[in-house]
CSV table of C-alpha atoms in Angstrom, one decimal:
chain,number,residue,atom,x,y,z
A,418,UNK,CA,190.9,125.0,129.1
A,419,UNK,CA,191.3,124.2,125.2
A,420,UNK,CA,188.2,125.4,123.4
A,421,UNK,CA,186.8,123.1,120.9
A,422,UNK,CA,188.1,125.1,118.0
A,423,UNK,CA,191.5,124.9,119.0
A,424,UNK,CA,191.2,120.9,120.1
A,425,UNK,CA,191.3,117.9,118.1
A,426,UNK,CA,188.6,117.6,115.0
A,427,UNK,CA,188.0,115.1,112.3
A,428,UNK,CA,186.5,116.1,109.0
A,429,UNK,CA,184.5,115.0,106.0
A,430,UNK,CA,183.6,114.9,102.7
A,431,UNK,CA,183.3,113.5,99.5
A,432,UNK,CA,182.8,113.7,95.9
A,433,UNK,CA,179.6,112.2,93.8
A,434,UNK,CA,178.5,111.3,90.7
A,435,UNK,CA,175.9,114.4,91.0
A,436,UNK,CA,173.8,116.4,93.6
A,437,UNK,CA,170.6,113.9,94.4
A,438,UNK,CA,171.4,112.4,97.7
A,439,UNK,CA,168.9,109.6,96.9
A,440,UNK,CA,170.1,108.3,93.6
A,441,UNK,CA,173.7,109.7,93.3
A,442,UNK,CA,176.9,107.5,94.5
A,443,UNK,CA,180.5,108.4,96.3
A,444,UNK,CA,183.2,108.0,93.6
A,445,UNK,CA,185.8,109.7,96.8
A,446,UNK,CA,185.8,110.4,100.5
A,447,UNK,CA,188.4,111.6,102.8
A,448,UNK,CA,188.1,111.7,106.3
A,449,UNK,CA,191.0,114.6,108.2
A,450,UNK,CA,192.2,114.6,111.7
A,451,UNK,CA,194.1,117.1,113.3
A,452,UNK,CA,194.8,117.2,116.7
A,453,UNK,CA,195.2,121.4,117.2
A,454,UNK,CA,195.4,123.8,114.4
A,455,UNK,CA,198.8,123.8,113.1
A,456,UNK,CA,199.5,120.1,113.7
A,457,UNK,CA,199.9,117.4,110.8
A,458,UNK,CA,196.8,116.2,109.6
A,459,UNK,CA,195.9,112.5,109.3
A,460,UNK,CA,194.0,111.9,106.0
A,461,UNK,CA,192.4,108.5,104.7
A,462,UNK,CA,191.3,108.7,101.8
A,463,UNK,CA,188.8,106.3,99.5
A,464,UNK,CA,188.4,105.9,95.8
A,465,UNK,CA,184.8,103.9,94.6
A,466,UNK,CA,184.3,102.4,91.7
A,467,UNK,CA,180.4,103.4,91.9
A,468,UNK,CA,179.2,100.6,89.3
A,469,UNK,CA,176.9,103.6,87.6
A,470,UNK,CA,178.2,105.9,85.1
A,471,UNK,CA,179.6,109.1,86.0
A,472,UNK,CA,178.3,112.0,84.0
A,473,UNK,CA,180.5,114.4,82.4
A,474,UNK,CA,179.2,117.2,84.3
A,475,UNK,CA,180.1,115.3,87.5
A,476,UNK,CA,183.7,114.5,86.0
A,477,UNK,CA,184.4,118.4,85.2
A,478,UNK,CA,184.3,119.1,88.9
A,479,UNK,CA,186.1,116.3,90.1
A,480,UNK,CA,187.9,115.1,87.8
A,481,UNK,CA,187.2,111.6,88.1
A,482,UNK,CA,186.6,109.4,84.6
A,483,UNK,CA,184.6,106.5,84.6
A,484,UNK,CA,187.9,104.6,83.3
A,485,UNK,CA,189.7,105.8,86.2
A,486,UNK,CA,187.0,104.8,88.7
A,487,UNK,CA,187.1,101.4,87.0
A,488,UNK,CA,190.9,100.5,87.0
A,489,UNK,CA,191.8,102.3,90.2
A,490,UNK,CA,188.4,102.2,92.4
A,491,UNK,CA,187.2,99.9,95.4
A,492,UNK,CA,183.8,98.2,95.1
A,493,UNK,CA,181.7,100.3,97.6
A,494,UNK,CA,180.3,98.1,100.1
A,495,UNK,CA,183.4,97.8,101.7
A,496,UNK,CA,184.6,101.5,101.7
A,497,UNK,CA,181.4,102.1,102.7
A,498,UNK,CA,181.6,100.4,105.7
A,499,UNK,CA,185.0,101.6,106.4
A,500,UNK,CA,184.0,105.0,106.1
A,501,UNK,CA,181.1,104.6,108.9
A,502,UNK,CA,183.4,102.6,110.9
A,503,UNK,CA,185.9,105.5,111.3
A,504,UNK,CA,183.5,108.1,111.3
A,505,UNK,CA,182.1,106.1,114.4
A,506,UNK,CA,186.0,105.8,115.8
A,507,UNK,CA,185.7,109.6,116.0
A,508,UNK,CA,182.9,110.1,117.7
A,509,UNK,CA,183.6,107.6,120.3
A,510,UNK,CA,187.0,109.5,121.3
A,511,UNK,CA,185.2,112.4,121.5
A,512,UNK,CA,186.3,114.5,118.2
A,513,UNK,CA,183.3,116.8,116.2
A,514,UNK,CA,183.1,115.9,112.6
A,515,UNK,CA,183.5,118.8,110.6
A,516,UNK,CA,180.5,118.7,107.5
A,517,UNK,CA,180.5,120.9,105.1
A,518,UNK,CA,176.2,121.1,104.1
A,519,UNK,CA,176.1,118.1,106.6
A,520,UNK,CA,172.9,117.0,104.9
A,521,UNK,CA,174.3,116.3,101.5
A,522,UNK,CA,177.3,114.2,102.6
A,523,UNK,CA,176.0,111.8,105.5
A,524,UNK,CA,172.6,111.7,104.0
A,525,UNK,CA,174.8,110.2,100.8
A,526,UNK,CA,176.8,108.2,103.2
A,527,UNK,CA,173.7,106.8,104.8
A,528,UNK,CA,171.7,105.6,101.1
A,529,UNK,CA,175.6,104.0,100.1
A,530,UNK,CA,175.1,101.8,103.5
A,531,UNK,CA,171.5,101.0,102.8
A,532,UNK,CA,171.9,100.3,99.2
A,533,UNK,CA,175.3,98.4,99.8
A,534,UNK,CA,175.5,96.9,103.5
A,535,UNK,CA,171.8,97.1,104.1
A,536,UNK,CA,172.4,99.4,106.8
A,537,UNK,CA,172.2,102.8,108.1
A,538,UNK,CA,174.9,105.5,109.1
A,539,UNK,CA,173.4,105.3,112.7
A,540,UNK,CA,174.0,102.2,113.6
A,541,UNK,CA,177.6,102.9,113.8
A,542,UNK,CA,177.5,105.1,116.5
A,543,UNK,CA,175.6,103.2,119.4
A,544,UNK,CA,175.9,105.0,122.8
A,545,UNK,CA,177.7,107.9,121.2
A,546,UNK,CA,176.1,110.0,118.5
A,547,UNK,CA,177.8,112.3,116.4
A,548,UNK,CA,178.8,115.5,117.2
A,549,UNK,CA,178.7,117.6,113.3
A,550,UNK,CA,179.8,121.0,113.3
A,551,UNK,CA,178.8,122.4,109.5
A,552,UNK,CA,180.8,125.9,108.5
A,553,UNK,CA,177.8,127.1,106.2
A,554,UNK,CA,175.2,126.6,108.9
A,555,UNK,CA,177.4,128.2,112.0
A,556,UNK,CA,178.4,131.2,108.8
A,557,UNK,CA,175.0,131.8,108.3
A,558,UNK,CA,173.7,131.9,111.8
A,559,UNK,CA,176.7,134.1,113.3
A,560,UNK,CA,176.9,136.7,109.8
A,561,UNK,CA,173.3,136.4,108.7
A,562,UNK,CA,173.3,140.0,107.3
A,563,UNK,CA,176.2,139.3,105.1
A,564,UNK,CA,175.2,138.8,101.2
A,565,UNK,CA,176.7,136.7,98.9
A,566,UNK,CA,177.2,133.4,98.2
A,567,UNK,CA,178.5,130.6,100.6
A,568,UNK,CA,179.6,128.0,99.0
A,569,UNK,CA,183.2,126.5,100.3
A,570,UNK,CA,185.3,128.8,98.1
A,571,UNK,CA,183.5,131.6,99.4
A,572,UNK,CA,184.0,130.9,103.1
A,573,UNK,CA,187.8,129.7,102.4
A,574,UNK,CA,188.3,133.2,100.7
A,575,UNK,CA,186.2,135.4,103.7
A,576,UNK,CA,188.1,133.6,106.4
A,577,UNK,CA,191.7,134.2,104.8
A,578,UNK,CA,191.9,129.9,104.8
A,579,UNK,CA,193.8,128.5,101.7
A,580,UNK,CA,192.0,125.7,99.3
A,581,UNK,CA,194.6,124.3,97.4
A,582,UNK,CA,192.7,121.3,95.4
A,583,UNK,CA,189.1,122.2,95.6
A,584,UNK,CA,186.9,119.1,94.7
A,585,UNK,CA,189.5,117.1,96.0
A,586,UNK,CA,188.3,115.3,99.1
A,587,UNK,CA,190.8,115.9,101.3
A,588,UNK,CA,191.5,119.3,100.2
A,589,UNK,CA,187.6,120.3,100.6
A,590,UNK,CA,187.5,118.1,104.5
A,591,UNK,CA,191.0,120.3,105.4
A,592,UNK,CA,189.2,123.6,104.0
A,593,UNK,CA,186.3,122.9,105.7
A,594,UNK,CA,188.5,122.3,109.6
A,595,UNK,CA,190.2,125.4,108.7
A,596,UNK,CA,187.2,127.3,108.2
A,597,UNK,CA,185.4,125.7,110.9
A,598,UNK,CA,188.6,126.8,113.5
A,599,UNK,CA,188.3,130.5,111.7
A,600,UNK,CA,184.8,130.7,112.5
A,601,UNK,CA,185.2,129.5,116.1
A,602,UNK,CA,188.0,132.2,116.7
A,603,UNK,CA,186.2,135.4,115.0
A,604,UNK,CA,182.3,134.5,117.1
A,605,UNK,CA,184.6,133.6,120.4
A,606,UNK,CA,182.6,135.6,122.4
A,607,UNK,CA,179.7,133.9,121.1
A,608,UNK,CA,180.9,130.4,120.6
A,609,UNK,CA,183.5,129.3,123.4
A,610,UNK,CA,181.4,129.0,126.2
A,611,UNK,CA,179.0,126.1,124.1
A,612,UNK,CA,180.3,122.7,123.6
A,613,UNK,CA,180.2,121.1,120.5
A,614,UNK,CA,177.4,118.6,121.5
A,615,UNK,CA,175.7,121.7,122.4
A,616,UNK,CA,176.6,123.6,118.9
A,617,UNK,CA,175.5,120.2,117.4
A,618,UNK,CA,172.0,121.0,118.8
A,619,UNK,CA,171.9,124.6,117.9
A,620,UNK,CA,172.7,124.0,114.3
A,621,UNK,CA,169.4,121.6,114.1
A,622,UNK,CA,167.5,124.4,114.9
A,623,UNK,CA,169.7,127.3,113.0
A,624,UNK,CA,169.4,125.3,109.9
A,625,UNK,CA,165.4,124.6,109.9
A,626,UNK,CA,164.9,128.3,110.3
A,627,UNK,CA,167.8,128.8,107.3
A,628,UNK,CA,165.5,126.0,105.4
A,629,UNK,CA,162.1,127.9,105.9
A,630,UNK,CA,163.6,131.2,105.0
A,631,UNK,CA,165.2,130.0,101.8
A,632,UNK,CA,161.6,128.3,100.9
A,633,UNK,CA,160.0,131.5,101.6
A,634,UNK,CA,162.5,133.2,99.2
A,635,UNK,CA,161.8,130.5,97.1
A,636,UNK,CA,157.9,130.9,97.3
A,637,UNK,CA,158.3,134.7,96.9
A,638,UNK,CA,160.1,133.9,93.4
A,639,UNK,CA,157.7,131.7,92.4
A,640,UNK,CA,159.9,128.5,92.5
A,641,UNK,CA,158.5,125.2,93.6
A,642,UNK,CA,161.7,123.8,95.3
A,643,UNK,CA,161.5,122.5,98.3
A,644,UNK,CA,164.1,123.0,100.7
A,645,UNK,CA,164.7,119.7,103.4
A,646,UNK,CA,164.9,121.8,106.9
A,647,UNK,CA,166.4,118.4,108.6
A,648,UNK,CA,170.1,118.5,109.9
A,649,UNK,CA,172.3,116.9,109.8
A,650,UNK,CA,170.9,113.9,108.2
A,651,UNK,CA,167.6,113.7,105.9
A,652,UNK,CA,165.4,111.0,106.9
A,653,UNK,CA,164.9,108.0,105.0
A,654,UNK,CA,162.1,108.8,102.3
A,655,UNK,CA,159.1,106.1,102.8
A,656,UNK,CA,159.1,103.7,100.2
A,657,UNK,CA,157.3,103.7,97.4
A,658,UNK,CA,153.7,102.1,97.2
């Protein structure tokens, strides 16, 4: 029997106008299918024309000019939808979504739909949730010891897996599968008996326990950030009074 690693997966990302999943926008999104590793991936890609400025700091990452986004980008309340409807596609056929910090992505996908479609990224998956498999929070539970940084770059360069691209959606959603199959194969022993909606589990609890011992690093420093502990989507903050 195929273990998941080696099966089919679809993967995700995208690239924003800054870090703040509440008030930030998409400006690019890429969703990757490939069927077993080695196989041609299938890539859709989407390019938003986020109606909001996009700050030069944001622009020296990805690239992406506000002139650009304007002549050449989609409105987003369709690509939104588009996105959630495929991301729904995937997890109906069965594949894991490979997330890269999972909570920064579809928490952004899910304020896009609430802001544009006035929706939610859970109501496209009815009777079949999604299965998210996050490199960084299966890295950090399997090599907890190991220091250093963990940012995509750094996993692509411990687990010998080429970015070519980075910041590019689809190059950062193939990076991430790549990573995500490297992982599977080095923890086998640990990893191949658990299925992915079982993984998908796991890393809940994996990453609240991540969460409180990076705010009790935090605290130690004498930092006042707060670190969100949910996985793989942040709840919806309560509106304001």
């Amino acid at each position: 029997m195929t273990c998941w690693y080696e099966g089919p997966l679809a993967a995700f990302d995208t690239e924003t106008t800054g870090v703040d999943v509440e008030t930030d926008r998409i400006v690019s999104a890429a969703v990757v299918v490939q069927d077993a590793p080695g196989s041609r991936p299938r890539v859709s890609r989407w390019l938003v024309n986020p109606g909001v400025p996009v700050p030069a700091g944001a622009t020296e990452v990805h690239g992406l000019t506000d002139e650009h986004l304007q002549h050449n980008g989609r409105w987003p309340s369709p690509v939104m939808e588009e996105i959630a409807r495929e991301l729904g596609e995937h997890a109906a056929a069965g594949r894991p979504l490979v997330v890269m910090n999972a909570p920064f992505d579809l928490t952004l996908l899910d304020r896009e739909l609430r802001r544009h479609r006035a929706s939610s990224l859970d109501r496209w998956f009815g009777s079949t949730p999604l299965t998210v498999l996050d490199p960084r929070v299966l890295d950090k539970h399997l090599d907890r010891y190991r220091k250093g940084r963990r940012t995509l770059t750094d996993l692509c360069a411990h687990y010998g897996v080429a970015l070519e691209g980075a910041h590019d959606a689809a190059a950062d959603a193939q990076a991430a599968l790549d990573v995500v199959r490297a992982v599977g194969r080095r923890f086998a022993a640990r990893l191949e008996r658990l299925s992915p909606t079982e993984l998908h589990t796991l890393q809940a609890v994996w990453h609240a326990a991540q969460a409180r011992g990076l705010q009790a690093w935090f605290a130690r420093s004498g930092s006042d950030e707060a670190v969100d502990p949910a996985w793989p989507l942040r709840p919806e903050l309560p509106a304001a009074a």
